[in-house]
Amino acid sequence: MSALLQVTGLAVSYGHIEAVKGIDLVLHAGEITALVGANGAGKSTALLAISGLLKASRGAVLFDGVDLTKLAPHQIVARGVVQVAEGRAILTTLTVAENLALGTYARKDKSGVAADLEWVYALFPVLRSRRDGLAGNLSGGEQQMLAIGRALMAKPRVLLLDEPSMGLAPLMVQEIFRILKEINLTGLTILLVEQNVRQALKIAQRGYVLETGKIVLSGSGQDLLDDPKVVEAYLGG
Ligand code: ATP
């Protein structure tokens, strides 16, 4: 198994408060890695530092031999590390198709765009049927699909997701996790940040548990699901 992206000693502070306290993570090529933990554990902060939207105070994020903490967010996207934002961040006054087109701005291979659009519409048929409608008229779950679709249009090599299940009805949560697995089966490497610990670990090959800014447990998704500490703290056991 080769490490596609490696986080070492990553720390991030808000003023004097260190929210992420020196974490190590490895994303293996083609795997889903879940970063789970309670509200406020520092998951979003870690993800924002990987995508360059927050500055790391210490540590490195190595991808293709380059330390991403030294790059600007647009340079990180151009290298193929693309984040689907929490709260979706789609543009509600643009159409579905226009939102998807926004994902392609950093691409140099314009020829592949049409094929990827077909793939995204095949993954999310509702986006095809609503493509000329305003994104603001989509349901919450459909907006999450659009946010994922837009990130896929950037042709990522690593997809970073921040709580894609947040605020969605249970059936929609199931559907989103099913589609993430389908996307992963095409070979795409995914880092999935979730409070929905059970669902995330179920689809992840590897997982890390974050508590108050530190990794306290790691292992295969199944090992963590079976771990008594995880069961007790996160699975209502
Ligand atoms: P959630 O699931 O709620 O997003 P999380 O695990 O992603 O939780 P973070 O949002 O990364 O956690 O927050 C980690 C810590 O940093 C928390 O104590 C939070 O209060 C604090 N924090 C987050 N954003 C800021 C900010 N902009 N300024 C100051 N402190 C912040």
mmCIF file of C-alpha atoms and ligand atoms in Angstrom:
data_model
loop_
_atom_site.group_PDB
_atom_site.id
_atom_site.type_symbol
_atom_site.label_atom_id
_atom_site.label_comp_id
_atom_site.label_asym_id
_atom_site.label_seq_id
_atom_site.Cartn_x
_atom_site.Cartn_y
_atom_site.Cartn_z
ATOM 1 C CA MET A 1 0.000 0.000 0.000
ATOM 2 C CA SER A 2 1.462 3.314 -0.973
ATOM 3 C CA ALA A 3 0.872 6.542 0.926
ATOM 4 C CA LEU A 4 -0.640 9.084 -1.448
ATOM 5 C CA LEU A 5 -0.888 11.840 1.133
ATOM 6 C CA GLN A 6 0.873 11.985 4.463
ATOM 7 C CA VAL A 7 0.152 14.363 7.308
ATOM 8 C CA THR A 8 2.909 14.632 9.912
ATOM 9 C CA GLY A 9 2.823 16.571 13.142
ATOM 10 C CA LEU A 10 0.105 18.902 11.885
ATOM 11 C CA ALA A 11 -0.957 21.565 14.363
ATOM 12 C CA VAL A 12 -3.426 24.414 13.858
ATOM 13 C CA SER A 13 -4.252 27.246 16.257
ATOM 14 C CA TYR A 14 -6.954 29.856 16.536
ATOM 15 C CA GLY A 15 -5.081 32.632 18.327
ATOM 16 C CA HIS A 16 -3.721 31.069 21.506
ATOM 17 C CA ILE A 17 -5.946 28.005 21.283
ATOM 18 C CA GLU A 18 -4.409 24.990 19.590
ATOM 19 C CA ALA A 19 -7.363 23.113 18.040
ATOM 20 C CA VAL A 20 -5.240 20.454 16.275
ATOM 21 C CA LYS A 21 -2.254 19.384 18.348
ATOM 22 C CA GLY A 22 0.213 17.610 16.107
ATOM 23 C CA ILE A 23 -1.549 14.795 14.242
ATOM 24 C CA ASP A 24 -0.224 12.102 11.900
ATOM 25 C CA LEU A 25 -2.442 10.656 9.157
ATOM 26 C CA VAL A 26 -1.753 8.552 6.098
ATOM 27 C CA LEU A 27 -4.065 8.324 3.095
ATOM 28 C CA HIS A 28 -3.365 5.244 1.013
ATOM 29 C CA ALA A 29 -4.048 5.467 -2.709
ATOM 30 C CA GLY A 30 -7.532 4.257 -3.601
ATOM 31 C CA GLU A 31 -8.769 4.030 -0.027
ATOM 32 C CA ILE A 32 -11.407 5.823 2.002
ATOM 33 C CA THR A 33 -9.881 7.106 5.234
ATOM 34 C CA ALA A 34 -12.328 8.270 7.892
ATOM 35 C CA LEU A 35 -11.451 10.929 10.453
ATOM 36 C CA VAL A 36 -14.101 10.663 13.134
ATOM 37 C CA GLY A 37 -14.759 12.266 16.481
ATOM 38 C CA ALA A 38 -17.192 14.322 18.485
ATOM 39 C CA ASN A 39 -18.340 17.853 17.849
ATOM 40 C CA GLY A 40 -15.411 20.247 18.381
ATOM 41 C CA ALA A 41 -12.686 17.569 18.288
ATOM 42 C CA GLY A 42 -10.847 19.471 15.548
ATOM 43 C CA LYS A 43 -11.845 17.469 12.470
ATOM 44 C CA SER A 44 -12.898 20.444 10.337
ATOM 45 C CA THR A 45 -9.848 22.388 11.412
ATOM 46 C CA ALA A 46 -7.538 19.563 10.309
ATOM 47 C CA LEU A 47 -9.295 19.295 6.955
ATOM 48 C CA LEU A 48 -9.126 23.052 6.350
ATOM 49 C CA ALA A 49 -5.390 22.972 7.025
ATOM 50 C CA ILE A 50 -4.911 20.137 4.510
ATOM 51 C CA SER A 51 -6.776 22.104 1.830
ATOM 52 C CA GLY A 52 -4.829 25.256 2.686
ATOM 53 C CA LEU A 53 -7.818 27.281 3.870
ATOM 54 C CA LEU A 54 -6.267 27.490 7.346
ATOM 55 C CA LYS A 55 -2.592 27.922 8.013
ATOM 56 C CA ALA A 56 -0.782 25.144 9.879
ATOM 57 C CA SER A 57 1.288 26.337 12.806
ATOM 58 C CA ARG A 58 3.473 23.212 12.683
ATOM 59 C CA GLY A 59 3.853 20.058 10.651
ATOM 60 C CA ALA A 60 3.600 19.062 7.013
ATOM 61 C CA VAL A 61 1.127 17.660 4.485
ATOM 62 C CA LEU A 62 3.128 15.746 1.910
ATOM 63 C CA PHE A 63 1.551 15.022 -1.458
ATOM 64 C CA ASP A 64 3.641 14.022 -4.484
ATOM 65 C CA GLY A 65 6.759 15.033 -2.592
ATOM 66 C CA VAL A 66 5.453 18.566 -2.044
ATOM 67 C CA ASP A 67 4.465 20.086 1.311
ATOM 68 C CA LEU A 68 0.963 21.472 0.739
ATOM 69 C CA THR A 69 1.198 23.695 3.829
ATOM 70 C CA LYS A 70 3.539 25.890 1.752
ATOM 71 C CA LEU A 71 0.986 26.365 -1.050
ATOM 72 C CA ALA A 72 -2.067 28.582 -1.549
ATOM 73 C CA PRO A 73 -5.520 26.930 -1.679
ATOM 74 C CA HIS A 74 -5.858 27.302 -5.478
ATOM 75 C CA GLN A 75 -2.459 25.641 -5.973
ATOM 76 C CA ILE A 76 -3.580 22.744 -3.795
ATOM 77 C CA VAL A 77 -6.777 22.331 -5.854
ATOM 78 C CA ALA A 78 -4.721 22.481 -9.055
ATOM 79 C CA ARG A 79 -2.605 19.596 -7.716
ATOM 80 C CA GLY A 80 -5.753 17.529 -7.265
ATOM 81 C CA VAL A 81 -6.549 17.829 -3.561
ATOM 82 C CA VAL A 82 -10.133 19.089 -3.568
ATOM 83 C CA GLN A 83 -12.420 19.735 -0.625
ATOM 84 C CA VAL A 84 -16.225 19.491 -0.601
ATOM 85 C CA ALA A 85 -17.159 22.222 1.836
ATOM 86 C CA GLU A 86 -19.222 21.729 4.981
ATOM 87 C CA GLY A 87 -22.518 23.566 4.611
ATOM 88 C CA ARG A 88 -22.187 22.787 0.892
ATOM 89 C CA ALA A 89 -21.248 26.300 -0.334
ATOM 90 C CA ILE A 90 -23.058 25.924 -3.618
ATOM 91 C CA LEU A 91 -24.202 29.051 -5.442
ATOM 92 C CA THR A 92 -27.952 29.086 -5.039
ATOM 93 C CA THR A 93 -28.651 31.714 -7.725
ATOM 94 C CA LEU A 94 -26.852 29.734 -10.428
ATOM 95 C CA THR A 95 -28.236 26.648 -12.155
ATOM 96 C CA VAL A 96 -27.130 23.133 -11.303
ATOM 97 C CA ALA A 97 -25.142 22.928 -14.561
ATOM 98 C CA GLU A 98 -23.467 26.282 -13.876
ATOM 99 C CA ASN A 99 -22.437 25.114 -10.402
ATOM 100 C CA LEU A 100 -20.908 21.968 -11.896
ATOM 101 C CA ALA A 101 -19.041 24.048 -14.485
ATOM 102 C CA LEU A 102 -17.477 26.077 -11.651
ATOM 103 C CA GLY A 103 -15.673 22.936 -10.543
ATOM 104 C CA THR A 104 -13.662 22.834 -13.756
ATOM 105 C CA TYR A 105 -11.948 26.219 -13.515
ATOM 106 C CA ALA A 106 -8.506 24.913 -12.581
ATOM 107 C CA ARG A 107 -8.493 22.104 -15.168
ATOM 108 C CA LYS A 108 -6.143 22.054 -18.080
ATOM 109 C CA ASP A 109 -7.649 19.001 -19.813
ATOM 110 C CA LYS A 110 -10.838 20.623 -21.038
ATOM 111 C CA SER A 111 -11.446 17.600 -23.275
ATOM 112 C CA GLY A 112 -12.157 15.396 -20.277
ATOM 113 C CA VAL A 113 -14.799 17.736 -18.894
ATOM 114 C CA ALA A 114 -17.710 16.421 -20.981
ATOM 115 C CA ALA A 115 -16.957 12.828 -20.001
ATOM 116 C CA ASP A 116 -16.747 13.745 -16.328
ATOM 117 C CA LEU A 117 -20.025 15.642 -16.548
ATOM 118 C CA GLU A 118 -21.638 12.480 -17.914
ATOM 119 C CA TRP A 119 -20.142 10.502 -15.009
ATOM 120 C CA VAL A 120 -21.431 12.997 -12.423
ATOM 121 C CA TYR A 121 -24.920 12.912 -14.007
ATOM 122 C CA ALA A 122 -24.806 9.101 -13.952
ATOM 123 C CA LEU A 123 -23.847 9.117 -10.253
ATOM 124 C CA PHE A 124 -26.531 11.671 -9.428
ATOM 125 C CA PRO A 125 -29.431 11.331 -11.916
ATOM 126 C CA VAL A 126 -31.383 14.001 -10.030
ATOM 127 C CA LEU A 127 -28.727 16.555 -11.001
ATOM 128 C CA ARG A 128 -29.241 15.718 -14.663
ATOM 129 C CA SER A 129 -32.989 16.122 -14.451
ATOM 130 C CA ARG A 130 -32.629 19.416 -12.561
ATOM 131 C CA ARG A 131 -29.606 20.733 -14.473
ATOM 132 C CA ASP A 132 -31.305 23.891 -15.777
ATOM 133 C CA GLY A 133 -33.012 24.662 -12.468
ATOM 134 C CA LEU A 134 -31.609 26.949 -9.803
ATOM 135 C CA ALA A 135 -29.381 25.189 -7.282
ATOM 136 C CA GLY A 136 -31.241 27.038 -4.518
ATOM 137 C CA ASN A 137 -34.372 25.047 -5.327
ATOM 138 C CA LEU A 138 -32.699 21.691 -4.575
ATOM 139 C CA SER A 139 -33.334 19.891 -1.288
ATOM 140 C CA GLY A 140 -30.534 19.734 1.301
ATOM 141 C CA GLY A 141 -29.507 16.265 0.187
ATOM 142 C CA GLU A 142 -29.555 17.252 -3.475
ATOM 143 C CA GLN A 143 -27.402 20.284 -2.656
ATOM 144 C CA GLN A 144 -24.912 17.974 -0.955
ATOM 145 C CA MET A 145 -24.904 15.838 -4.131
ATOM 146 C CA LEU A 146 -24.257 18.980 -6.170
ATOM 147 C CA ALA A 147 -21.371 19.973 -3.883
ATOM 148 C CA ILE A 148 -19.822 16.511 -4.319
ATOM 149 C CA GLY A 149 -20.484 16.612 -8.074
ATOM 150 C CA ARG A 150 -18.825 20.010 -8.342
ATOM 151 C CA ALA A 151 -15.736 18.725 -6.518
ATOM 152 C CA LEU A 152 -15.605 15.707 -8.861
ATOM 153 C CA MET A 153 -15.667 18.069 -11.847
ATOM 154 C CA ALA A 154 -12.315 19.397 -10.628
ATOM 155 C CA LYS A 155 -10.883 15.912 -11.416
ATOM 156 C CA PRO A 156 -9.545 15.315 -7.894
ATOM 157 C CA ARG A 157 -6.870 12.817 -6.974
ATOM 158 C CA VAL A 158 -7.882 13.167 -3.347
ATOM 159 C CA LEU A 159 -11.392 14.159 -2.321
ATOM 160 C CA LEU A 160 -11.798 15.745 1.120
ATOM 161 C CA LEU A 161 -15.296 15.696 2.617
ATOM 162 C CA ASP A 162 -16.444 17.516 5.724
ATOM 163 C CA GLU A 163 -19.518 15.886 7.239
ATOM 164 C CA PRO A 164 -21.456 15.118 4.072
ATOM 165 C CA SER A 165 -24.233 13.547 6.159
ATOM 166 C CA MET A 166 -24.830 16.607 8.306
ATOM 167 C CA GLY A 167 -28.460 17.645 8.558
ATOM 168 C CA LEU A 168 -29.747 15.027 6.128
ATOM 169 C CA ALA A 169 -32.620 12.585 6.599
ATOM 170 C CA PRO A 170 -31.533 8.960 7.269
ATOM 171 C CA LEU A 171 -32.416 7.672 3.799
ATOM 172 C CA MET A 172 -30.460 10.480 2.179
ATOM 173 C CA VAL A 173 -27.505 9.746 4.490
ATOM 174 C CA GLN A 174 -27.550 6.115 3.299
ATOM 175 C CA GLU A 175 -27.651 7.272 -0.311
ATOM 176 C CA ILE A 176 -24.736 9.689 0.110
ATOM 177 C CA PHE A 177 -22.567 7.008 1.767
ATOM 178 C CA ARG A 178 -23.501 4.504 -0.958
ATOM 179 C CA ILE A 179 -22.431 6.961 -3.652
ATOM 180 C CA LEU A 180 -19.164 7.781 -1.830
ATOM 181 C CA LYS A 181 -18.354 4.066 -1.876
ATOM 182 C CA GLU A 182 -19.198 3.945 -5.588
ATOM 183 C CA ILE A 183 -16.919 6.923 -6.250
ATOM 184 C CA ASN A 184 -14.134 5.237 -4.240
ATOM 185 C CA LEU A 185 -14.517 2.061 -6.315
ATOM 186 C CA THR A 186 -13.345 4.039 -9.362
ATOM 187 C CA GLY A 187 -10.010 4.355 -7.514
ATOM 188 C CA LEU A 188 -10.462 7.818 -6.048
ATOM 189 C CA THR A 189 -8.807 8.387 -2.667
ATOM 190 C CA ILE A 190 -11.133 9.951 -0.096
ATOM 191 C CA LEU A 191 -10.655 11.570 3.312
ATOM 192 C CA LEU A 192 -14.009 11.574 5.044
ATOM 193 C CA VAL A 193 -14.566 13.670 8.157
ATOM 194 C CA GLU A 194 -17.687 12.549 10.012
ATOM 195 C CA GLN A 195 -19.582 12.663 13.262
ATOM 196 C CA ASN A 196 -21.633 9.759 11.919
ATOM 197 C CA VAL A 197 -18.967 7.357 13.179
ATOM 198 C CA ARG A 198 -20.729 4.089 12.376
ATOM 199 C CA GLN A 199 -21.538 4.896 8.742
ATOM 200 C CA ALA A 200 -18.135 6.439 8.088
ATOM 201 C CA LEU A 201 -16.172 3.496 9.512
ATOM 202 C CA LYS A 202 -18.389 1.053 7.616
ATOM 203 C CA ILE A 203 -17.298 2.374 4.228
ATOM 204 C CA ALA A 204 -13.716 3.290 5.228
ATOM 205 C CA GLN A 205 -10.735 0.969 4.834
ATOM 206 C CA ARG A 206 -8.892 2.968 7.483
ATOM 207 C CA GLY A 207 -9.927 5.262 10.278
ATOM 208 C CA TYR A 208 -8.605 7.680 12.856
ATOM 209 C CA VAL A 209 -10.380 8.875 15.995
ATOM 210 C CA LEU A 210 -9.729 12.488 16.974
ATOM 211 C CA GLU A 211 -10.352 13.756 20.514
ATOM 212 C CA THR A 212 -9.595 17.350 21.547
ATOM 213 C CA GLY A 213 -7.092 17.809 18.764
ATOM 214 C CA LYS A 214 -5.213 14.511 19.124
ATOM 215 C CA ILE A 215 -5.459 11.135 17.391
ATOM 216 C CA VAL A 216 -6.364 8.642 20.124
ATOM 217 C CA LEU A 217 -7.042 5.532 18.035
ATOM 218 C CA SER A 218 -6.426 4.313 14.500
ATOM 219 C CA GLY A 219 -6.870 1.120 12.554
ATOM 220 C CA SER A 220 -8.932 -0.495 9.829
ATOM 221 C CA GLY A 221 -12.538 0.678 9.653
ATOM 222 C CA GLN A 222 -13.721 -2.733 10.841
ATOM 223 C CA ASP A 223 -11.221 -2.909 13.744
ATOM 224 C CA LEU A 224 -12.392 0.472 14.982
ATOM 225 C CA LEU A 225 -16.058 -0.534 14.665
ATOM 226 C CA ASP A 226 -15.269 -3.540 16.864
ATOM 227 C CA ASP A 227 -13.114 -1.604 19.351
ATOM 228 C CA PRO A 228 -14.834 -1.449 22.756
ATOM 229 C CA LYS A 229 -13.631 2.136 23.289
ATOM 230 C CA VAL A 230 -15.188 3.231 19.996
ATOM 231 C CA VAL A 231 -18.369 1.294 20.722
ATOM 232 C CA GLU A 232 -18.694 2.890 24.134
ATOM 233 C CA ALA A 233 -17.838 6.460 23.152
ATOM 234 C CA TYR A 234 -19.355 6.743 19.667
ATOM 235 C CA LEU A 235 -21.685 3.875 18.860
ATOM 236 C CA GLY A 236 -23.971 4.025 21.861
ATOM 237 C CA GLY A 237 -22.669 0.709 23.159
HETATM 238 P P1 ATP B 1 -17.637 19.992 14.185
HETATM 239 O O1 ATP B 1 -18.111 18.631 13.965
HETATM 240 O O2 ATP B 1 -18.497 20.790 15.110
HETATM 241 O O3 ATP B 1 -17.256 20.743 12.945
HETATM 242 P P2 ATP B 1 -14.874 19.535 14.553
HETATM 243 O O4 ATP B 1 -14.355 18.264 15.113
HETATM 244 O O5 ATP B 1 -14.792 19.709 13.111
HETATM 245 O O6 ATP B 1 -16.336 19.771 15.061
HETATM 246 P P3 ATP B 1 -13.570 22.045 14.743
HETATM 247 O O7 ATP B 1 -14.675 22.779 14.075
HETATM 248 O O8 ATP B 1 -12.350 21.783 13.957
HETATM 249 O O9 ATP B 1 -14.098 20.675 15.325
HETATM 250 O O10 ATP B 1 -13.184 22.826 16.074
HETATM 251 C C1 ATP B 1 -12.114 22.452 16.919
HETATM 252 C C2 ATP B 1 -11.965 23.439 18.048
HETATM 253 O O11 ATP B 1 -11.588 24.707 17.536
HETATM 254 C C3 ATP B 1 -13.248 23.670 18.822
HETATM 255 O O12 ATP B 1 -12.903 23.829 20.180
HETATM 256 C C4 ATP B 1 -13.782 24.964 18.274
HETATM 257 O O13 ATP B 1 -14.536 25.646 19.235
HETATM 258 C C5 ATP B 1 -12.528 25.706 17.915
HETATM 259 N N1 ATP B 1 -12.746 26.601 16.763
HETATM 260 C C6 ATP B 1 -13.232 26.245 15.561
HETATM 261 N N2 ATP B 1 -13.266 27.297 14.713
HETATM 262 C C7 ATP B 1 -12.781 28.353 15.409
HETATM 263 C C8 ATP B 1 -12.563 29.729 15.105
HETATM 264 N N3 ATP B 1 -12.830 30.230 13.897
HETATM 265 N N4 ATP B 1 -12.057 30.508 16.084
HETATM 266 C C9 ATP B 1 -11.770 30.019 17.317
HETATM 267 N N5 ATP B 1 -11.951 28.726 17.661
HETATM 268 C C10 ATP B 1 -12.448 27.900 16.741
#
